Short mmCIF file of C-alpha atoms and ligand atoms in Angstrom, two decimals:
data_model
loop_
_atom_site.label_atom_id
_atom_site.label_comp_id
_atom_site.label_asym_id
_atom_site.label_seq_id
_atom_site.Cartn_x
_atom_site.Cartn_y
_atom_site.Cartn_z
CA UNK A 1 105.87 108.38 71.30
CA UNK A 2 105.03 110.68 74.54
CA UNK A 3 105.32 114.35 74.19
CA UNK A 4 108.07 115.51 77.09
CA UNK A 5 108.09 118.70 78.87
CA UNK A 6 110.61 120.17 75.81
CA UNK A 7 107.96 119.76 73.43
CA UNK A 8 106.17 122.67 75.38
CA UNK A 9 106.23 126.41 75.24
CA UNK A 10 106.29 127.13 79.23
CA UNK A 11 107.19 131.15 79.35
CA UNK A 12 104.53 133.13 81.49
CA UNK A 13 102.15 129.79 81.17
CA UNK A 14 100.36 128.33 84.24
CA UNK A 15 101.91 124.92 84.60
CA UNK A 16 100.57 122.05 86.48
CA UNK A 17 102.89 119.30 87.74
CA UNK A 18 101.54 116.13 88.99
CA UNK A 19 104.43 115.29 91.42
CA UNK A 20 105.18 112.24 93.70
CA UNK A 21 105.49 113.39 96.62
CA UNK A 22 103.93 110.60 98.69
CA UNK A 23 107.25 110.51 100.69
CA UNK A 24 107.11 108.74 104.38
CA UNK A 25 106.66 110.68 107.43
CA UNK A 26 106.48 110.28 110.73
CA UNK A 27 105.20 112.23 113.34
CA UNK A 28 104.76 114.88 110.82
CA UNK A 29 108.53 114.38 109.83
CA UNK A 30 110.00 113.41 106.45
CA UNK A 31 112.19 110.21 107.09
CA UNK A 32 113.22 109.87 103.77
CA UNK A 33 112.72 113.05 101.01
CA UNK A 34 114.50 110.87 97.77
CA UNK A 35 110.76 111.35 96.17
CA UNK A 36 110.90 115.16 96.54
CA UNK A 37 114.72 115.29 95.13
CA UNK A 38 113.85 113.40 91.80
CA UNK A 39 111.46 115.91 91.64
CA UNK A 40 113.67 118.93 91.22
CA UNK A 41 114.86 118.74 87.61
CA UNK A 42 111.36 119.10 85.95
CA UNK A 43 110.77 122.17 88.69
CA UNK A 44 114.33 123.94 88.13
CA UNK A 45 113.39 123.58 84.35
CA UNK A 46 109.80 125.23 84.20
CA UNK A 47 111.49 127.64 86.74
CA UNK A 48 114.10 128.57 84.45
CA UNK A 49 111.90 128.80 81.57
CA UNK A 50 109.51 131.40 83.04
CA UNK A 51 106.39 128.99 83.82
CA UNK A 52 104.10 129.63 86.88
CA UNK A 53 104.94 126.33 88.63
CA UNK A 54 101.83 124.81 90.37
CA UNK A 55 102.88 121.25 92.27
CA UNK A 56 100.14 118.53 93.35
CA UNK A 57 100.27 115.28 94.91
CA UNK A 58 99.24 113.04 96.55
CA UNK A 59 100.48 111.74 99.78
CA UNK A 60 99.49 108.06 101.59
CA UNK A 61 95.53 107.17 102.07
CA UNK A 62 92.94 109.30 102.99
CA UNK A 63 90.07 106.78 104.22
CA UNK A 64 88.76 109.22 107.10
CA UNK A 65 88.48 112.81 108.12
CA UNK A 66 90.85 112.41 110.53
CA UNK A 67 93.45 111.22 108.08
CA UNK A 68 93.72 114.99 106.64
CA UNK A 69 95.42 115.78 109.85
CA UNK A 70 98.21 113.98 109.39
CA UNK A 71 98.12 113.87 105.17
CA UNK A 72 98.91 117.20 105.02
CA UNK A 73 101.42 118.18 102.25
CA UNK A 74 102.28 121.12 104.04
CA UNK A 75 106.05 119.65 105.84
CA UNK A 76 106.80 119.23 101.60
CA UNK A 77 106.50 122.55 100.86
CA UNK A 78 108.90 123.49 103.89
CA UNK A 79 111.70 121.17 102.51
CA UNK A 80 111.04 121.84 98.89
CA UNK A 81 111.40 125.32 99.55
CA UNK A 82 114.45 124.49 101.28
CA UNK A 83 115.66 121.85 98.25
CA UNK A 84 115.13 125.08 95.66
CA UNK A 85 116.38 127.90 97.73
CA UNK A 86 113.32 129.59 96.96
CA UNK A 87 109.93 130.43 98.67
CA UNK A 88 107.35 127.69 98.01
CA UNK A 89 103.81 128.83 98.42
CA UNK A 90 101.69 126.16 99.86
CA UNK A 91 97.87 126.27 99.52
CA UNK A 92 95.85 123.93 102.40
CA UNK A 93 93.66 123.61 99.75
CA UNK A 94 92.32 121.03 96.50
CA UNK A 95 89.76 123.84 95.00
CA UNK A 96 88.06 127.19 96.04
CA UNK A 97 88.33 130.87 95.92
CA UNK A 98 91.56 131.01 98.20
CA UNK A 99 93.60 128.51 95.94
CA UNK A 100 92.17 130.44 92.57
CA UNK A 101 93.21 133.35 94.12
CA UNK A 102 96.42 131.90 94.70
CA UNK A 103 96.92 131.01 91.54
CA UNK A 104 95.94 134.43 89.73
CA UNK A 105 98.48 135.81 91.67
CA UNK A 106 101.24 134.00 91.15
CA UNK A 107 104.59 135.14 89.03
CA UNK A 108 106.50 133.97 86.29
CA UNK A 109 109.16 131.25 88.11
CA UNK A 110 106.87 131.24 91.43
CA UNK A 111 106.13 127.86 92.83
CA UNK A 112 102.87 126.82 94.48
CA UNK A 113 102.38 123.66 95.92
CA UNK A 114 98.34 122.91 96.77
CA UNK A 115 97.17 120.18 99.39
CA UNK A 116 97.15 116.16 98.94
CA UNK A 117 94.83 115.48 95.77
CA UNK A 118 93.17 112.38 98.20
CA UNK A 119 91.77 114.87 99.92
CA UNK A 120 89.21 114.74 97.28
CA UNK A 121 87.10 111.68 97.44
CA UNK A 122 86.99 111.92 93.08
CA UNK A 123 90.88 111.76 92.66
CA UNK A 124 91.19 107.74 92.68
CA UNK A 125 87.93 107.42 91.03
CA UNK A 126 88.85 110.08 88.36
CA UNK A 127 85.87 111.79 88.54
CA UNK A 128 85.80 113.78 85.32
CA UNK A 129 84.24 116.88 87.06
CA UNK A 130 87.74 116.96 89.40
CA UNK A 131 90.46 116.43 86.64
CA UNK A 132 88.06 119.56 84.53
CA UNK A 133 88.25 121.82 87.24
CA UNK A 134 92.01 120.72 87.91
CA UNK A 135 92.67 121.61 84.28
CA UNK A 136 91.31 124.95 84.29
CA UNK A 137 93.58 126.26 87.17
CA UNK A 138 96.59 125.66 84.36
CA UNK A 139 97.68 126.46 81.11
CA UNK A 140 99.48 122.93 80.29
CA UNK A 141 100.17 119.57 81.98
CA UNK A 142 103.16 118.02 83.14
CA UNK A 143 102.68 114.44 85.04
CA UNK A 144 105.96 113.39 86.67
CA UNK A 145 104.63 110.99 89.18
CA UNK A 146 105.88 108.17 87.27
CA UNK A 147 104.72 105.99 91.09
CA UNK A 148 101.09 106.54 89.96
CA UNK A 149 101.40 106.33 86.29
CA UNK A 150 99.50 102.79 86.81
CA UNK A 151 96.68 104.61 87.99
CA UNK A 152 93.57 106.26 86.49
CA UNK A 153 93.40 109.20 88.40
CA UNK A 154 91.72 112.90 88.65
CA UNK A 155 94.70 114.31 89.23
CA UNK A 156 96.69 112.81 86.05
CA UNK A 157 94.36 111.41 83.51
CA UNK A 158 91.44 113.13 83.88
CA UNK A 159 93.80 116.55 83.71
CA UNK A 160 95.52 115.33 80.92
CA UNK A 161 92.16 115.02 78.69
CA UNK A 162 92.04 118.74 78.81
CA UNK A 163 95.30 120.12 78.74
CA UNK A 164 98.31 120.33 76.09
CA UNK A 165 100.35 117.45 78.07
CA UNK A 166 103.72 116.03 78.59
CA UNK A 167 106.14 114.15 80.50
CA UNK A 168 108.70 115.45 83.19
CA UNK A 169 111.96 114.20 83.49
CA UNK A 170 111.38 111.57 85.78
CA UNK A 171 108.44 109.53 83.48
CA UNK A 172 110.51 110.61 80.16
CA UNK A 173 113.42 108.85 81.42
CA UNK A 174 111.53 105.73 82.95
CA UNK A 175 110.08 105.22 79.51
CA UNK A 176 113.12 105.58 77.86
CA UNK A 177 114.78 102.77 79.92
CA UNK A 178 112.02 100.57 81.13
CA UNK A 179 110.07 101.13 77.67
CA UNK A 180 113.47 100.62 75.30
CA UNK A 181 114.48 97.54 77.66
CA UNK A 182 110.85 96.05 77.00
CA UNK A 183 110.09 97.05 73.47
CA UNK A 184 113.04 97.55 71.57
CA UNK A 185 116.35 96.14 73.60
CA UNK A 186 119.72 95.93 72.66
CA UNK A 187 120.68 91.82 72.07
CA UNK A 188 120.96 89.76 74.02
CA UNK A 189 118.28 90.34 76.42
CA UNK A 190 118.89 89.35 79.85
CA UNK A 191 116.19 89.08 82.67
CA UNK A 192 116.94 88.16 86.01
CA UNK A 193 113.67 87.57 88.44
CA UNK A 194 113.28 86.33 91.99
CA UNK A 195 111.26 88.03 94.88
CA UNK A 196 108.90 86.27 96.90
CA UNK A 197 106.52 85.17 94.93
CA UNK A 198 105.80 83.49 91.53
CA UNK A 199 102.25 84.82 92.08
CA UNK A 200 102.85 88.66 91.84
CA UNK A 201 105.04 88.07 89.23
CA UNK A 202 103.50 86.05 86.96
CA UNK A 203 102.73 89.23 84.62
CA UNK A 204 106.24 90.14 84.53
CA UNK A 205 107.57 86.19 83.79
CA UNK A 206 105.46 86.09 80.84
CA UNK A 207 106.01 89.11 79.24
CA UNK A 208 109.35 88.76 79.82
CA UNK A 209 109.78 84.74 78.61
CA UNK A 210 108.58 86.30 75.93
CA UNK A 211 110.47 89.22 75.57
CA UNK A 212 114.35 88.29 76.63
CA UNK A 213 117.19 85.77 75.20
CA UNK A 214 118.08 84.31 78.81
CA UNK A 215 115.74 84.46 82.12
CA UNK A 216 117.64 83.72 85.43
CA UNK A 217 114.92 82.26 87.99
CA UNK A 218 116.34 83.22 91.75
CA UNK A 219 114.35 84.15 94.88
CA UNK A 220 111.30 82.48 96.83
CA UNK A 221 109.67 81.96 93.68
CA UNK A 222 112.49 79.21 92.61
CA UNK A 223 111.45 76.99 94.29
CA UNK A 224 107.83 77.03 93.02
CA UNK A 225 110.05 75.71 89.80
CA UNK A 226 112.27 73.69 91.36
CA UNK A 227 109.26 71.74 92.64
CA UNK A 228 107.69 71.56 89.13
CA UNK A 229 111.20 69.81 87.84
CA UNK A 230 109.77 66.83 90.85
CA UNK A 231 112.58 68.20 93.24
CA UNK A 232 112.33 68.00 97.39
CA UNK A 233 112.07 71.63 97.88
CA UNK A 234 111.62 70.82 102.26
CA UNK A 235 110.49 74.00 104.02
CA UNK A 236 111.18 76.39 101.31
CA UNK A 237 108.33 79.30 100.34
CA UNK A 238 106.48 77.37 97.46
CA UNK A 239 103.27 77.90 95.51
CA UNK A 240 101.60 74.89 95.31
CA UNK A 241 98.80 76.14 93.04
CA UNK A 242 101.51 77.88 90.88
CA UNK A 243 103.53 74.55 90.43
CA UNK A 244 101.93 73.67 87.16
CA UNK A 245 101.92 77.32 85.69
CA UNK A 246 105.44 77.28 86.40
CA UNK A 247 105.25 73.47 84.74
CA UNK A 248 103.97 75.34 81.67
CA UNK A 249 106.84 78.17 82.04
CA UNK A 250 109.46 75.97 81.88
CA UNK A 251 108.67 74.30 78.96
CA UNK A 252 107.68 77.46 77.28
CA UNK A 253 111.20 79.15 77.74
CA UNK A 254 112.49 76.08 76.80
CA UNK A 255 116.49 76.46 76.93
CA UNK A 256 116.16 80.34 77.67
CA UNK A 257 115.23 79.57 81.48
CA UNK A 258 117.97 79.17 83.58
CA UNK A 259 117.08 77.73 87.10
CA UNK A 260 119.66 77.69 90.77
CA UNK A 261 121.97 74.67 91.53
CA UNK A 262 122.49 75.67 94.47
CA UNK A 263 121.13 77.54 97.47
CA UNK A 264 121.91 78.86 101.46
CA UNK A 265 119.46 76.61 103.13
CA UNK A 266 118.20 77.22 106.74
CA UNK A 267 116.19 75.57 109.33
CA UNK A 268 114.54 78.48 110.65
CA UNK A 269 113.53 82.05 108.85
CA UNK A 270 116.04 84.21 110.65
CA UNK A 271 119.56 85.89 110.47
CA UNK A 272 120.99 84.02 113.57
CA UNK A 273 121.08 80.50 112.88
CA UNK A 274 122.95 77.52 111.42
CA UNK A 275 122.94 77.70 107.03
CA UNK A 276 124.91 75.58 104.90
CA UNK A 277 124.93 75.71 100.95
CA UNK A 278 123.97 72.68 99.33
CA UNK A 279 122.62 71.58 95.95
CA UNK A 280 118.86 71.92 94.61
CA UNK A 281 119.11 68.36 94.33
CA UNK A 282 119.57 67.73 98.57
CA UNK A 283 117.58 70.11 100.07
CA UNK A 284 116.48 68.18 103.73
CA UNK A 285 112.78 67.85 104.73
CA UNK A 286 113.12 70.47 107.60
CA UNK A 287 115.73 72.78 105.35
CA UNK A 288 114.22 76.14 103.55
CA UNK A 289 116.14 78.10 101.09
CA UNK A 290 116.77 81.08 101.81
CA UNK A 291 119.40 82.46 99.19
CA UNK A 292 120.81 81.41 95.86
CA UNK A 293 124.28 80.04 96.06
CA UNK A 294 127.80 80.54 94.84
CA UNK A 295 127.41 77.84 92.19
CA UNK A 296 124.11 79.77 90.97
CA UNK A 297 126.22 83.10 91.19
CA UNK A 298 128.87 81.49 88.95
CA UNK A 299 126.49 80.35 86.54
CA UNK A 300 124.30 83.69 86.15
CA UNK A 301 127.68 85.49 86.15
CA UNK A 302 128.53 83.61 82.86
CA UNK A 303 124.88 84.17 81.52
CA UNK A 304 125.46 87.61 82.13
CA UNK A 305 128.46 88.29 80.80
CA UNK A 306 127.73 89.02 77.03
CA UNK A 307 124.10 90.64 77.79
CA UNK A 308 123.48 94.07 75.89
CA UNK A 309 120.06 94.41 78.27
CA UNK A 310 119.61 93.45 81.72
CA UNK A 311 116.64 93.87 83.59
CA UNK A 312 116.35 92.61 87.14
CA UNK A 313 113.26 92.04 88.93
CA UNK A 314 113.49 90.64 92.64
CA UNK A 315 115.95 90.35 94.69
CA UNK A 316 117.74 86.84 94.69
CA UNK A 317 117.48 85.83 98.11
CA UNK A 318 116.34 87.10 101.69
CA UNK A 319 118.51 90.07 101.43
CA UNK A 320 117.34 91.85 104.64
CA UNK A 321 119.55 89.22 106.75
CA UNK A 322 122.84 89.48 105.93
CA UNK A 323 123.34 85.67 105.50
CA UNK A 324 121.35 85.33 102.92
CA UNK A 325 121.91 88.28 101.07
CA UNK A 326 124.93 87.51 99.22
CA UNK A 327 123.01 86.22 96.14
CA UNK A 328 121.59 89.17 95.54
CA UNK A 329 125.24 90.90 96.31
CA UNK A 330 126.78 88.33 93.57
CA UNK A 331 124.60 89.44 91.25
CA UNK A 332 124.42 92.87 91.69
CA UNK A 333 128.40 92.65 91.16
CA UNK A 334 128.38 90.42 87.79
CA UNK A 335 125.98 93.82 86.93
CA UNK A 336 128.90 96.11 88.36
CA UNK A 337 131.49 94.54 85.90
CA UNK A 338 129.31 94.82 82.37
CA UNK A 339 130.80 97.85 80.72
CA UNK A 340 128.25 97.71 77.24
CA UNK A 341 125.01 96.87 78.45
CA UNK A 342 122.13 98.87 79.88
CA UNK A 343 121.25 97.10 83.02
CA UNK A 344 117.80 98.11 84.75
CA UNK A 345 116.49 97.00 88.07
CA UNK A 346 112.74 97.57 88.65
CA UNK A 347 110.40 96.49 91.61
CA UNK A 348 110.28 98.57 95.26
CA UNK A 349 111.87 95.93 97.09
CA UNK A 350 114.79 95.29 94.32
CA UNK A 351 115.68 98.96 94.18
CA UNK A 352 115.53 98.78 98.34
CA UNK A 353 118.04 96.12 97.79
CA UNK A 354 120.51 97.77 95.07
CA UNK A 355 120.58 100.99 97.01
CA UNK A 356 121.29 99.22 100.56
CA UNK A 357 123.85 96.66 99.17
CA UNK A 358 125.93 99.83 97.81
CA UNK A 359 124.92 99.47 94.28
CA UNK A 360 122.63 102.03 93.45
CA UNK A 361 125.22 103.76 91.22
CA UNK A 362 126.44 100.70 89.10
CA UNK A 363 122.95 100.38 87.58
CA UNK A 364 121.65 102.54 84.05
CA UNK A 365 118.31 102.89 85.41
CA UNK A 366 116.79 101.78 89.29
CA UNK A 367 113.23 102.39 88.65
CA UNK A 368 111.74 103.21 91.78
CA UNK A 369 107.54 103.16 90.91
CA UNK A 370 107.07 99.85 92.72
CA UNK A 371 103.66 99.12 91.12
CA UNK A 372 104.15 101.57 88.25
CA UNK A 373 107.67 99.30 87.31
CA UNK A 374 106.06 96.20 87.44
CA UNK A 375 102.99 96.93 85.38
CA UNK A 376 105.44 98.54 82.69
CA UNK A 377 107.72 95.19 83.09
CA UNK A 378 104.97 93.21 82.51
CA UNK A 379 104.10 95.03 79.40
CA UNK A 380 100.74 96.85 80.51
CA UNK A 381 99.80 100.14 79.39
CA UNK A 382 100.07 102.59 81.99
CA UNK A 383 97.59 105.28 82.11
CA UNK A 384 99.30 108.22 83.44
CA UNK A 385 101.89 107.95 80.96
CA UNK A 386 99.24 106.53 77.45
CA UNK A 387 97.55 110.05 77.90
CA UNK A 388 100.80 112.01 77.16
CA UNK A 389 101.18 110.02 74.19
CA UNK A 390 101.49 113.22 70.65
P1 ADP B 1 110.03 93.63 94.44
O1 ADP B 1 109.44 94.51 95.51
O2 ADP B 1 111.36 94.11 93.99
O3 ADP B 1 109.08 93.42 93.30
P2 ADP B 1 109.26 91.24 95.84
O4 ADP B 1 108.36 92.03 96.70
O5 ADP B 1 108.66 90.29 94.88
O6 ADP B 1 110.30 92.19 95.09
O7 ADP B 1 110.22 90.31 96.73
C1 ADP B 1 111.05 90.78 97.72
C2 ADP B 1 111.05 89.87 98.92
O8 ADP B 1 111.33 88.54 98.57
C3 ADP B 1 112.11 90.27 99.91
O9 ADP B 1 111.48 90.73 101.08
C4 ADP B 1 112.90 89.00 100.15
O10 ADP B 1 113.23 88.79 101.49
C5 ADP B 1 111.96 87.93 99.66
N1 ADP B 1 112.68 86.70 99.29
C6 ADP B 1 113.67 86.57 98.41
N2 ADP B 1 114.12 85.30 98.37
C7 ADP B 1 113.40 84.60 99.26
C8 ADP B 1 113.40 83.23 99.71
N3 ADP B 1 114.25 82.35 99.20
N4 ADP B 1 112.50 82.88 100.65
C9 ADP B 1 111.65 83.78 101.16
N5 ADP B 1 111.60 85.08 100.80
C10 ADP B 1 112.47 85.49 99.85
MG1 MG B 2 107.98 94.08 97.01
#
């Protein structure tokens, strides 16, 4: 169990708040400020209970001086303030007398927002030193940067050794979702995986052959599979070091792995050209897949239908061209119709996919850590979040 941000007593405290705000920007704009949004409901609540709110984060990679120019945290705090309505304080600063100052200063439901925590060359190497001196500008420790919860950072673990801590909103309900899915689903299990490759998700496979009643294999990675079963695969993205892992897989999951019959093969790797759906079993020398197809639909539909749990990582086909993104569109809609079950899709890529296809709001739970949803898929302990644990 993880202590959450209702387990502490915020009123008049000095509360730190390891946010994600590592939003993307260009030309010192925001192009997309979903990251700062998810962040409000853990800053409303300290807010509302009286805490003196004090926001850090980091925000892209800070390899040279000349990086801090354009790091800068500082267009956040302008549409923060904005988001809350309220005046947000923002300090171009990671330590010192001006950001202490700062700090002593501030009120009960102020908000304070200090500069990108790679600023400081200790932060990814939690340097103990950083995460002390980090503690000692608060009272207690929330981390809601559930994107960096796979990391051992300054800036969450090493505060967290020194601080009453707990989780925000955003990591309480990832664990409750991703962590319940994984540990202690609701029967049957479902899990659906494709993406690219069988090679970044070979944590993931495992833990989950392990883990769920019925595994759906879709994506590049089937056909890293399909060639282990002997089958002419032509052009298609394949792994041929991975072909006798995924030997081992198969025979592993036994009757719980269910593979494609189908797919939208291609002769070339773009939207505009000539695709025709034909069986795994005829796949041409100079054909790639490119999608699942409606065969494979069909039969993951009727998989689906009875699952309690679903978690989905990958998307099922090249769903960036529209051709070949109706796999992933079939699937997403078997999801759509399951009134009972808790359905979860994790992975950056997979969440892109969900929220472009029109989806987003069909789903319990679209993790959106990237990294952070992958480790926790496959099982790993994450860091950021095992140092919150009562
Ligand atoms: P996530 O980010 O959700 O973990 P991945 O990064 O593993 O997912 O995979 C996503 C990528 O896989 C997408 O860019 C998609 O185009 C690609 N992909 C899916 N199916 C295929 C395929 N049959 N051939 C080539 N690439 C594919
Ligand atoms: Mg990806």
């Amino acid at each position: 169990m993880i202590k959450t941000i209702k387990d502490l007593d915020l009123k008049g405290k000095r509360v730190l708040i390891r946010v994600d705000f590592n939003v993307p920007m260009k030309d010192g704009k925001i192009t997309n400020d979903n990251r700062i949004v998810a962040a409000l409901p853990t800053i409303k609540y300290v807010i509302e209970q009286g805490g003196k709110v004090i926001l850090f984060s980091h925000l892209g990679k800070v390899k040279t001086e000349e990086d801090k120019k354009t790091k800068t945290l500082k267009p956040v705090a302008e549409r923060l303030s904005q988001l809350l309505g309220k005046e947000v304080l923002f300090v171009p600063a990671t330590r010192g007398e001006k950001l202490e100052n700062a700090i002593a200063n501030l009120k009960e439901g102020e908000v304070l927002l200090f500069e990108n925590t790679r600023f400081e060359k200790g932060e990814t190497k939690n340097d103990p030193e950083l995460g002390k001196y980090w503690a000692s500008l608060g009272d207690v420790f929330i981390n809601d940067a559930f994107g960096t919860a796979h990391r051992n950072h300054a800036s969450n673990v090493g505060i967290a050794q020194h601080l009453p801590s707990a989780a925000g909103f955003l990591i309480e309900k990832e664990v409750k979702f991703i962590g319940g899915a994984v540990d202690n689903p609701e029967r049957p299990l479902v899990a659906i995986l494709g993406g690219a490759k069988v090679s970044d998700k070979i944590g993931v496979i495992e833990n989950l052959i392990e883990k769920a009643d019925k595994i759906l294999v879709g994506g590049g990675m089937m056909f890293t599979f399909l060639k282990a079963l002997g089958k002419n695969i032509g052009k298609s993205l394949v792994e041929d070091d991975k072909v006798e892992l995924a030997k081992s897989l198969i025979e592993k999951a036994g009757d719980k792995l269910i593979l494609p019959v189908d797919t939208v093969a291609a002769k070339e790797f773009k939207n505009d050209t000539e695709f025709r759906v034909v069986s795994v079993d005829e796949i041409a020398d100079d054909e790639m897949g490119l999608d699942i197809g409606p065969a494979t639909v069909e039969l993951f539909t009727k998989e689906l239908k009875d699952a309690k749990t679903v978690v989905w990582n990958g998307p099922m086909g090249v769903f960036e061209m529209e051709n070949f993104a109706k796999g992933t569109m079939g699937i997403c809609e078997a999801i759509a119709k399951l009134e009972n079950a808790t359905t979860i899709i994790g992975g950056g890529d997979s969440a892109a996919a969900a929220m472009q296809l029109g989806y987003a709001d069909k789903f319990t739970h679209i993790s959106t850590g990237g990294g952070a949803s992958l480790e926790y898929l496959e099982g790993k302990t994450l860091p950021g979040i095992a140092c919150l644990e009562k």
